[in-house]
Coordinates of C-alpha atoms and ligand atoms in Angstrom, one line a residue:
M1 CA -0.1 6.8 29.6
N2 CA -1.7 3.8 31.3
A3 CA 0.8 2.1 33.4
S4 CA -0.1 -1.5 31.8
L5 CA 1.1 0.1 28.4
A6 CA 4.7 1.4 29.6
S7 CA 7.7 -0.7 28.4
Q8 CA 11.2 -0.8 29.8
R9 CA 13.0 -0.9 26.4
E10 CA 15.8 1.5 25.6
I11 CA 15.5 3.6 22.6
A12 CA 18.5 4.9 20.8
K13 CA 18.8 8.5 19.5
Q14 CA 17.9 9.3 16.0
P15 CA 21.2 10.2 14.0
E16 CA 21.3 13.4 12.2
P17 CA 20.3 13.4 8.6
S18 CA 22.8 13.3 5.6
P19 CA 23.5 16.5 4.0
A20 CA 21.3 15.4 0.9
V21 CA 18.3 14.9 3.0
A22 CA 18.7 18.0 5.0
R23 CA 18.7 20.2 1.8
F24 CA 15.7 18.5 0.6
L25 CA 13.6 19.2 4.1
K26 CA 14.7 22.7 3.6
R27 CA 12.6 23.2 0.2
G28 CA 9.9 25.0 0.4
P29 CA 6.0 23.6 0.6
R30 CA 5.1 23.2 -3.4
L31 CA 2.7 21.1 -5.6
L32 CA 3.8 19.9 -8.7
I33 CA 1.1 21.1 -11.4
G34 CA 1.3 21.3 -15.2
G35 CA 5.2 20.4 -14.9
E36 CA 6.0 23.5 -12.6
W37 CA 6.5 23.8 -8.7
V38 CA 3.8 26.2 -7.4
E39 CA 2.6 27.3 -4.2
S40 CA -0.8 26.2 -2.8
K41 CA -3.8 28.5 -3.5
S42 CA -4.7 27.7 0.3
K43 CA -1.2 28.9 1.6
Q44 CA -2.0 26.6 4.5
L45 CA 0.8 24.2 5.4
V46 CA 0.9 20.6 7.0
S47 CA 3.8 19.7 9.3
V48 CA 5.8 16.7 8.4
I49 CA 6.8 14.9 11.5
D50 CA 9.8 12.5 12.2
P51 CA 7.9 9.7 14.0
A52 CA 11.0 8.6 15.7
T53 CA 11.3 11.9 17.8
G54 CA 8.1 13.8 17.2
R55 CA 9.5 16.8 15.9
E56 CA 8.7 18.5 12.8
I57 CA 11.1 18.3 10.1
A58 CA 9.4 19.9 7.1
T59 CA 6.2 21.5 6.1
V60 CA 4.2 20.9 3.0
A61 CA 1.6 22.3 1.2
D62 CA -2.2 22.0 1.9
A63 CA -4.0 21.5 -1.5
D64 CA -7.4 23.1 -1.5
Q65 CA -10.3 22.6 -4.0
A66 CA -8.4 25.7 -6.2
D67 CA -5.3 23.4 -6.3
V68 CA -7.4 20.3 -7.3
D69 CA -9.2 22.6 -9.9
R70 CA -5.7 23.6 -11.4
A71 CA -4.3 20.0 -11.3
V72 CA -6.9 18.4 -13.0
V73 CA -6.9 21.2 -15.8
A74 CA -3.3 20.4 -16.3
A75 CA -3.8 16.7 -16.4
R76 CA -6.8 16.9 -18.8
A77 CA -4.6 19.1 -21.1
A78 CA -1.9 16.9 -21.1
F79 CA -4.0 13.9 -21.9
E80 CA -5.8 15.5 -24.7
K81 CA -3.0 17.7 -26.5
G82 CA 0.5 18.1 -26.5
P83 CA 3.4 15.4 -26.6
W84 CA 1.8 12.9 -24.4
P85 CA -1.0 11.7 -26.3
E86 CA 1.4 11.7 -29.4
M87 CA 3.9 9.6 -28.1
T88 CA 4.6 6.1 -29.0
P89 CA 4.2 3.2 -26.5
A90 CA 7.8 2.9 -27.0
Q91 CA 8.9 6.3 -26.0
R92 CA 6.3 6.0 -23.0
E93 CA 8.5 2.9 -22.2
V94 CA 11.7 4.9 -22.4
L95 CA 10.5 7.8 -20.1
L96 CA 9.3 4.9 -17.6
W97 CA 12.9 3.3 -17.7
R98 CA 14.6 6.8 -17.1
L99 CA 12.7 7.3 -14.1
S100 CA 13.4 4.1 -12.8
D101 CA 17.4 4.8 -13.5
L102 CA 17.1 7.9 -11.3
I103 CA 15.3 6.1 -8.5
E104 CA 18.3 3.5 -8.6
K105 CA 20.9 6.6 -8.9
N106 CA 19.0 8.7 -5.9
A107 CA 18.4 5.2 -3.8
D108 CA 20.1 6.2 -0.9
E109 CA 18.6 9.5 -0.4
L110 CA 15.1 8.1 -1.1
S111 CA 15.6 5.3 1.6
E112 CA 16.6 7.8 4.1
L113 CA 13.6 10.1 3.5
E114 CA 11.3 7.6 3.6
S115 CA 12.8 6.3 7.1
V116 CA 12.6 9.8 8.4
N117 CA 9.2 10.2 7.3
N118 CA 7.7 7.0 7.8
G119 CA 9.1 5.6 10.7
K120 CA 10.6 2.2 9.1
T121 CA 14.3 1.9 8.9
K122 CA 16.5 2.9 6.2
F123 CA 18.0 -0.4 5.8
M124 CA 14.6 -1.8 5.1
A125 CA 13.5 1.1 3.0
S126 CA 16.9 0.3 0.9
I127 CA 16.3 -3.3 0.5
I128 CA 12.4 -3.5 0.1
D129 CA 10.7 0.1 -0.8
V130 CA 13.4 1.6 -2.9
P131 CA 14.3 -1.3 -5.4
G132 CA 10.7 -2.6 -5.3
T133 CA 9.8 0.9 -6.8
R134 CA 12.6 1.0 -9.4
N135 CA 11.4 -2.6 -10.3
Y136 CA 8.1 -1.7 -10.7
F137 CA 8.4 1.3 -12.9
R138 CA 10.8 -1.2 -15.0
Y139 CA 8.4 -3.9 -14.9
M140 CA 5.4 -1.7 -16.1
A141 CA 7.9 0.0 -18.6
G142 CA 7.5 -3.1 -20.5
W143 CA 3.6 -3.2 -20.5
A144 CA 3.4 0.1 -22.4
T145 CA 4.3 -1.9 -25.7
K146 CA 2.3 -4.8 -24.9
I147 CA -1.0 -3.4 -24.8
T148 CA -3.2 -5.4 -27.2
G149 CA -7.0 -5.7 -28.2
D150 CA -8.6 -8.7 -30.0
T151 CA -10.0 -9.2 -33.3
I152 CA -13.4 -10.6 -32.9
S153 CA -15.7 -13.0 -35.2
T154 CA -19.3 -11.5 -35.4
S155 CA -22.3 -13.2 -36.4
I156 CA -24.6 -9.9 -37.1
G157 CA -27.5 -10.8 -39.2
G158 CA -30.3 -8.9 -40.6
I159 CA -28.8 -7.8 -43.9
P160 CA -27.9 -10.2 -46.5
G161 CA -24.7 -10.6 -47.4
A162 CA -23.3 -8.0 -45.1
K163 CA -19.9 -8.3 -43.5
F164 CA -17.9 -6.8 -40.8
H165 CA -14.4 -6.4 -39.4
T166 CA -14.7 -6.4 -35.9
Y167 CA -11.7 -5.7 -33.5
T168 CA -11.2 -4.2 -30.1
S169 CA -8.4 -1.9 -28.9
R170 CA -7.4 -0.8 -25.1
E171 CA -7.3 3.0 -24.7
P172 CA -6.1 4.9 -21.6
V173 CA -8.9 5.8 -19.2
G174 CA -7.9 9.4 -18.9
V175 CA -7.0 11.8 -16.0
C176 CA -6.3 9.4 -12.8
A177 CA -6.6 10.5 -9.2
Q178 CA -4.4 8.2 -7.1
I179 CA -4.7 8.4 -3.1
V180 CA -2.3 6.4 -1.2
P181 CA -1.6 5.9 2.4
W182 CA 1.5 6.2 4.4
N183 CA 2.4 2.7 5.0
F184 CA 4.9 2.2 1.6
P185 CA 4.7 5.7 0.6
L186 CA 6.9 5.5 -2.3
A187 CA 6.0 2.0 -3.4
M188 CA 2.2 2.9 -3.3
A189 CA 2.8 5.9 -5.5
A190 CA 4.6 3.6 -8.0
W191 CA 2.1 0.8 -7.9
K192 CA -0.4 3.6 -9.1
L193 CA 1.6 5.8 -11.3
A194 CA 3.6 3.3 -13.4
P195 CA 0.7 1.3 -15.0
A196 CA -1.3 4.5 -15.6
L197 CA 1.6 6.0 -17.4
A198 CA 2.4 2.8 -19.2
A199 CA -1.2 2.8 -20.4
G200 CA -1.1 6.4 -21.5
C201 CA -3.1 8.1 -18.8
T202 CA -2.3 11.5 -16.8
C203 CA -1.9 11.4 -13.1
I204 CA -2.9 13.3 -9.8
L205 CA -1.0 11.8 -6.8
K206 CA -2.1 12.6 -3.6
P207 CA 0.4 10.8 -0.9
A208 CA -0.7 10.5 2.8
E209 CA -0.8 13.8 4.7
Q210 CA 1.7 12.1 7.2
T211 CA 4.1 10.8 4.4
P212 CA 4.4 13.2 1.3
L213 CA 8.2 13.4 1.2
T214 CA 9.3 10.7 -1.2
A215 CA 6.3 11.6 -3.4
L216 CA 7.5 14.8 -3.6
R217 CA 11.1 13.7 -4.5
L218 CA 9.8 11.4 -7.0
G219 CA 8.0 14.7 -8.7
E220 CA 11.5 16.1 -8.8
L221 CA 12.6 12.9 -10.7
I222 CA 10.0 12.6 -13.0
I223 CA 10.5 16.1 -14.4
E224 CA 14.2 15.3 -14.6
A225 CA 13.3 12.0 -16.6
G226 CA 11.6 14.3 -19.0
F227 CA 7.8 13.4 -18.7
P228 CA 5.8 16.4 -20.2
P229 CA 4.2 18.9 -18.2
G230 CA 1.0 17.9 -16.7
V231 CA 1.4 13.8 -17.1
V232 CA 2.1 13.7 -13.5
N233 CA 0.8 16.1 -11.1
I234 CA 1.5 15.9 -7.1
L235 CA -0.9 17.4 -4.5
T236 CA 0.1 17.1 -0.8
G237 CA -2.8 17.6 1.4
L238 CA -5.5 16.4 3.5
G239 CA -7.9 13.6 2.5
E240 CA -11.0 15.1 3.5
T241 CA -10.2 18.2 1.4
A242 CA -7.8 17.5 -1.4
G243 CA -8.7 13.9 -1.6
A244 CA -12.3 14.3 -1.3
A245 CA -12.2 17.4 -4.0
L246 CA -10.5 14.8 -6.1
V247 CA -12.9 12.1 -6.1
A248 CA -15.8 14.4 -6.4
H249 CA -14.3 16.3 -9.5
P250 CA -15.9 15.6 -12.8
G251 CA -12.8 16.3 -14.8
V252 CA -11.4 12.8 -13.4
D253 CA -12.3 9.7 -14.9
K254 CA -10.8 7.3 -12.5
I255 CA -10.0 7.1 -9.0
A256 CA -7.3 4.5 -7.6
F257 CA -7.3 4.4 -3.9
T258 CA -5.2 2.3 -1.1
G259 CA -6.0 2.7 2.5
S260 CA -8.9 2.1 5.1
T261 CA -12.0 0.1 4.4
S262 CA -13.9 3.1 5.8
V263 CA -12.5 5.7 3.5
G264 CA -12.7 3.2 0.5
K265 CA -16.5 3.3 1.1
L266 CA -16.7 6.9 1.3
I267 CA -14.6 7.2 -1.9
N268 CA -16.9 4.7 -4.0
K269 CA -20.0 6.5 -2.9
S270 CA -18.8 10.1 -3.8
A271 CA -17.3 8.3 -7.2
T272 CA -20.7 7.1 -8.4
D273 CA -22.3 10.6 -8.8
T274 CA -19.7 11.1 -11.8
L275 CA -19.7 7.1 -12.4
K276 CA -15.8 7.3 -12.5
R277 CA -13.8 4.1 -12.8
V278 CA -12.7 3.0 -9.3
S279 CA -10.2 0.8 -7.9
L280 CA -9.9 -0.1 -3.9
E281 CA -7.2 -1.9 -2.3
L282 CA -8.3 -1.9 1.1
G283 CA -7.9 -3.3 4.7
G284 CA -7.6 -6.7 5.6
K285 CA -7.5 -9.1 8.9
S286 CA -5.4 -11.8 7.0
P287 CA -5.1 -15.6 8.7
V288 CA -2.0 -17.4 9.1
V289 CA -3.0 -21.0 9.5
I290 CA -0.4 -23.6 10.7
F291 CA -1.2 -27.1 9.9
P292 CA 0.0 -30.1 12.7
D293 CA 2.0 -31.5 9.8
A294 CA 4.1 -27.7 9.1
D295 CA 7.7 -27.2 9.4
V296 CA 7.2 -25.4 12.5
N297 CA 10.4 -23.6 12.8
A298 CA 9.8 -22.2 9.5
A299 CA 6.0 -21.6 10.2
I300 CA 7.6 -19.3 12.9
G301 CA 9.6 -17.4 11.1
G302 CA 6.9 -16.7 8.5
A303 CA 4.2 -15.9 11.0
S304 CA 6.6 -13.6 12.8
N305 CA 7.7 -11.7 9.8
A306 CA 4.1 -11.8 8.6
I307 CA 2.7 -9.7 11.4
F308 CA 6.0 -7.8 12.1
F309 CA 7.3 -6.8 8.9
N310 CA 6.7 -2.7 8.5
H311 CA 5.6 -2.9 12.2
G312 CA 2.6 -4.7 11.1
Q313 CA 1.2 -1.6 9.3
V314 CA 0.6 -3.9 6.0
C315 CA -2.6 -4.4 4.5
C316 CA -2.0 -7.9 3.9
A317 CA -0.4 -8.5 7.4
G318 CA -0.6 -12.0 9.0
S319 CA -2.6 -10.4 11.9
R320 CA -5.0 -13.8 12.9
L321 CA -3.1 -16.9 13.8
Y322 CA -4.6 -20.1 13.6
A323 CA -2.2 -22.8 14.9
H324 CA -3.3 -26.5 15.2
R325 CA -3.6 -27.3 18.9
S326 CA -0.9 -30.1 18.7
V327 CA 1.7 -27.2 17.7
F328 CA -0.1 -23.8 19.1
D329 CA 2.0 -23.6 22.2
Q330 CA 5.4 -24.1 20.4
V331 CA 4.4 -21.7 17.7
V332 CA 3.1 -18.9 20.0
E333 CA 6.5 -19.5 22.3
G334 CA 8.6 -19.2 19.1
I335 CA 6.6 -16.0 17.9
S336 CA 6.8 -14.3 21.1
G337 CA 10.5 -15.0 21.4
A338 CA 11.1 -13.7 18.0
A339 CA 9.1 -10.4 19.0
R340 CA 11.1 -9.9 22.5
S341 CA 14.3 -10.2 20.2
I342 CA 13.4 -7.3 17.8
K343 CA 15.3 -4.2 18.9
L344 CA 13.3 -1.1 18.6
G345 CA 14.7 2.1 17.5
P346 CA 15.0 5.2 15.2
G347 CA 14.9 4.3 11.3
L348 CA 18.6 6.1 11.0
D349 CA 20.1 3.9 13.7
P350 CA 21.7 1.0 11.8
Q351 CA 21.1 -1.2 14.8
T352 CA 17.4 -0.8 14.9
Q353 CA 15.0 -3.7 13.7
M354 CA 11.9 -1.9 14.1
G355 CA 11.0 1.5 14.0
P356 CA 8.3 3.7 15.4
L357 CA 4.9 3.4 13.9
V358 CA 3.8 6.4 11.5
S359 CA 2.1 9.1 14.0
K360 CA 1.0 9.4 17.6
E361 CA -2.6 9.0 16.2
Q362 CA -1.6 5.4 14.9
Q363 CA 0.4 4.4 18.0
D364 CA -2.5 5.9 20.3
R365 CA -4.9 3.6 18.0
V366 CA -2.8 0.4 18.3
L367 CA -2.5 0.9 22.0
G368 CA -6.1 1.4 22.4
Y369 CA -6.4 -1.9 20.7
I370 CA -4.0 -3.6 22.8
E371 CA -5.9 -2.2 26.0
S372 CA -9.5 -3.1 24.5
G373 CA -8.0 -6.9 24.2
R374 CA -6.9 -7.0 27.8
K375 CA -10.2 -5.6 28.8
Q376 CA -12.1 -8.1 27.1
G377 CA -10.3 -10.8 28.7
A378 CA -7.2 -11.7 26.1
S379 CA -3.9 -12.3 27.7
V380 CA -0.6 -10.4 26.5
M381 CA 2.2 -13.1 25.9
T382 CA 4.7 -10.5 24.9
G383 CA 4.9 -6.7 24.2
G384 CA 1.7 -4.9 25.0
G385 CA 3.6 -1.3 25.7
A386 CA 5.1 1.7 24.6
P387 CA 8.3 3.0 25.5
S388 CA 8.2 6.3 27.6
N389 CA 10.9 7.8 25.2
P390 CA 9.7 10.5 22.5
G391 CA 8.5 8.8 19.4
Y392 CA 5.8 6.7 18.4
Y393 CA 7.1 3.0 19.5
V394 CA 4.6 0.0 20.0
E395 CA 6.3 -3.2 21.4
P396 CA 5.7 -6.3 19.1
T397 CA 3.1 -7.8 20.8
V398 CA 1.2 -11.5 20.9
L399 CA -2.3 -11.7 22.5
V400 CA -3.7 -15.1 23.6
N401 CA -6.9 -16.4 25.0
V402 CA -8.8 -14.3 22.5
K403 CA -12.2 -15.0 21.2
P404 CA -13.7 -14.5 17.5
E405 CA -16.0 -11.7 18.7
M406 CA -13.2 -9.5 20.4
R407 CA -12.4 -5.9 18.6
V408 CA -8.8 -7.2 18.3
V409 CA -9.7 -10.3 16.2
R410 CA -12.2 -8.6 14.0
E411 CA -10.7 -5.3 13.2
E412 CA -7.6 -4.2 11.1
I413 CA -5.2 -2.7 14.1
F414 CA -2.4 -2.1 11.4
G415 CA 0.5 -2.3 14.2
P416 CA 2.5 -5.2 15.5
V417 CA 0.0 -6.9 17.2
L418 CA -0.9 -10.8 16.6
V419 CA -4.1 -12.4 18.0
A420 CA -3.2 -16.3 18.4
Q421 CA -6.0 -18.8 18.3
R422 CA -5.9 -22.4 18.4
F423 CA -7.8 -25.0 16.2
D424 CA -8.7 -28.9 16.5
D425 CA -10.4 -29.7 13.6
I426 CA -9.0 -29.0 10.1
N427 CA -12.4 -29.6 8.6
E428 CA -13.4 -26.1 10.6
I429 CA -10.4 -23.9 9.8
A430 CA -11.6 -22.8 6.3
A431 CA -14.6 -21.6 8.2
M432 CA -12.5 -19.8 10.8
A433 CA -9.9 -18.3 8.6
N434 CA -13.2 -16.8 6.4
D435 CA -14.7 -15.4 9.6
T436 CA -14.0 -12.0 8.8
E437 CA -15.4 -9.2 6.5
Y438 CA -12.0 -8.6 4.7
G439 CA -10.4 -11.0 2.3
L440 CA -7.2 -9.4 1.2
S441 CA -4.8 -12.5 2.1
A442 CA -4.1 -15.4 4.1
S443 CA -1.2 -18.0 4.4
V444 CA -1.2 -21.6 4.9
W445 CA 1.6 -23.7 6.2
S446 CA 1.9 -27.6 5.7
K447 CA 3.9 -29.9 4.0
D448 CA 1.1 -31.9 2.8
L449 CA 0.0 -31.2 -0.6
S450 CA -3.5 -32.7 -0.4
T451 CA -4.1 -30.6 2.5
V452 CA -2.9 -27.5 0.9
H453 CA -4.8 -28.1 -2.4
R454 CA -8.0 -28.9 -0.2
I455 CA -8.0 -25.5 1.9
V456 CA -6.7 -22.8 -0.8
P457 CA -9.8 -23.2 -2.7
K458 CA -11.9 -22.6 0.2
I459 CA -10.1 -19.5 1.6
R460 CA -12.1 -16.3 0.5
A461 CA -8.9 -14.0 -0.2
G462 CA -7.3 -12.2 -3.4
T463 CA -3.9 -13.7 -2.3
V464 CA -3.1 -16.9 -0.6
W465 CA 0.4 -17.9 0.2
V466 CA 1.6 -21.3 0.8
N467 CA 4.5 -21.6 3.3
C468 CA 5.2 -18.0 3.0
H469 CA 3.6 -14.8 3.6
N470 CA 3.8 -11.2 2.3
F471 CA 5.4 -11.6 -0.8
V472 CA 4.2 -9.5 -3.8
D473 CA 5.4 -9.2 -7.4
P474 CA 4.7 -6.9 -10.2
N475 CA 3.6 -9.6 -12.2
M476 CA 1.1 -11.2 -9.8
P477 CA -2.2 -9.7 -9.5
F478 CA -3.0 -8.2 -6.1
G479 CA -6.2 -7.1 -4.4
G480 CA -9.2 -8.3 -2.3
F481 CA -12.5 -10.3 -2.1
K482 CA -15.3 -9.1 0.1
Q483 CA -14.7 -5.5 2.1
S484 CA -10.7 -5.6 1.2
G485 CA -11.8 -4.1 -2.3
F486 CA -12.2 -4.4 -5.9
G487 CA -9.6 -4.3 -8.9
R488 CA -6.5 -6.1 -9.2
E489 CA -3.3 -4.4 -9.2
H490 CA 0.1 -5.4 -10.7
G491 CA 0.4 -7.5 -13.9
R492 CA -2.1 -7.5 -16.9
S493 CA -4.7 -6.9 -14.4
A494 CA -3.3 -3.3 -13.7
I495 CA -3.2 -2.3 -17.3
E496 CA -6.6 -3.4 -17.3
L497 CA -7.6 -1.0 -14.8
Y498 CA -6.1 2.0 -16.5
T499 CA -7.5 1.2 -19.8
E500 CA -11.0 1.2 -21.5
I501 CA -12.0 -1.3 -24.3
K502 CA -13.2 0.0 -27.4
S503 CA -14.9 -2.4 -30.0
V504 CA -14.7 -1.2 -33.6
C505 CA -17.4 -2.9 -36.1
M506 CA -16.5 -2.1 -39.6
A507 CA -19.1 -2.8 -42.3
I508 CA -16.7 -4.0 -45.3
Ligands
NDP601 P1 -7.1 6.7 5.1 O1 -8.0 5.5 4.4 O2 -8.0 7.7 5.9 O3 -5.8 7.2 4.5 C1 -5.5 6.8 3.2 C2 -5.3 8.1 2.2 O4 -6.9 8.4 1.6 C3 -4.6 9.0 2.6 O5 -4.0 9.7 1.4 C4 -5.9 10.3 3.2 O6 -5.5 11.4 3.4 C5 -6.7 9.8 1.8 N1 -7.9 10.1 2.6 C6 -8.6 10.4 3.6 N2 -10.0 10.6 3.6 C7 -10.3 11.0 2.4 C8 -11.5 11.4 1.5 N3 -12.5 11.6 2.3 N4 -11.5 11.3 0.4 C9 -10.3 11.0 -0.2 N5 -9.4 10.7 0.4 C10 -9.2 10.5 1.6 O7 -6.1 5.7 6.3 P2 -5.7 6.5 7.7 O8 -4.2 6.9 7.2 O9 -6.4 7.5 8.2 O10 -5.4 5.4 8.7 C11 -6.2 5.0 9.2 C12 -6.7 3.3 9.3 O11 -6.6 2.9 8.2 C13 -5.1 2.8 9.7 O12 -5.2 2.4 11.2 C14 -5.3 1.2 9.3 O13 -6.2 0.5 9.8 C15 -6.1 2.0 7.7 N6 -5.1 1.8 6.9 C16 -5.2 0.8 6.0 C17 -4.2 0.5 4.8 C18 -4.3 -0.5 4.1 O14 -3.3 -0.5 2.9 N7 -5.1 -1.2 4.1 C19 -3.0 1.7 4.8 C20 -3.5 3.0 5.5 C21 -4.3 2.8 6.6 P3 -4.7 11.9 4.7 O15 -3.6 11.4 4.8 O16 -4.7 13.3 4.9 O17 -5.7 11.2 5.7

């Protein structure tokens, strides 16, 4: 490792997993297809690594084209015949609630699995990821019985005296392939599965290759909840093989993807051949704008959380800070102090506040960005390095003296790295905030309502938080402007992603 990237921080040893998690890790590699746990036709395996130690903790199946074919056949059969299409919305609601209850019952095991697989602390998983997942299934369960169409008045002419009764219905879009990333593995699976199931679709979920474990445990709970065979299929494996095969498969009706903008573009192109429905929740480089009249202490806390929550591996992370010149030094000093006080360590250690990044690849990527920032003239206020211990840690980092054209300012780093810039003229700040190809989110910090209401409409982003950052709710639409994707998850918008509108025009 480059000497400038070394850190003196002490890292504790990862505690042993609980008996329940140890048992789960020993279950053999398998795929969930048609309600059965089956081997992959490829017989290939993918290693699952604990990012706190760099050691293999399990292996999972590497699904290939033949497995994708089987899963699509199972999902199509479940969509077209059998119990699922015959179920009432209220019966789908009951199944989703039962699943949420099972998530609650197994919350401790799920939190621990998420921690040893992703690197986040078990504590965070237990207060954010797992209850968020439970609540998401509960919220979407309610939508199953609330999907409606409209009665339409028409003015169809041409036939004297003819009358028409016209209405719309919303019908499930069909077989959905859902490809999710590694930053919130269980919660991202819920964001995809829950609205699709509420709408009556069938699903093939592909978790990220680094973080398949909670998806597999969720598969067990889906069977236990009583979902009919084939309604949810789970394929572990690689994006470029299993993922790409799903996207290209003519038997899939819709692709829902969360991940990088580069892969989102590939998926969108490939899905065009069969004109699949596509929704894409992609990257971000979200601005945090602190005005001179903000509650500076609240803004410091909020901006720290905006970038360091989940180790910065958050699509809507507040990774570009713009603080007014009059408060810039105070804000940067405050965030740097917060960064220095964060205790790094393994996710199962209760003392840990920030775990490792998800993989060696991600650690190298993030350290590479920090190095590129240095080379292009940025100064490191704090952090910038990695402890020498095993495990993929990166220190929470604040970079100053950055320029708009630097890679660290333009590209999504997806790690705990903040770039801080000052601004003078509040009339120029919207243009600075919008100076990015992304448009996922932003936050503005001000006590002046007039300032807030003037800036919010100027920001080109799917979510703008005011005096807060990173808060999401199942009822609040979430998605991107510009190259942060299209389609909105959550709420009614998510149901719209998983339904087609049918117009029925009846001559009466
Ligand atoms: P990717 O976008 O590559 O991965 C997201 C998901 O897509 C994974 O399940 C992946 O599988 C799958 N995938 C990859 N290639 C294809 C393909 N050709 N067809 C279909 N599916 C595919 O993200 P990475 O994990 O590679 O992370 C790289 C960078 O992406 C990060 O550093 C970060 O900047 C950004 N990112 C952004 C996220 C966001 O929410 N905005 C989330 C995750 C990453 P597999 O795991 O096998 O690659």
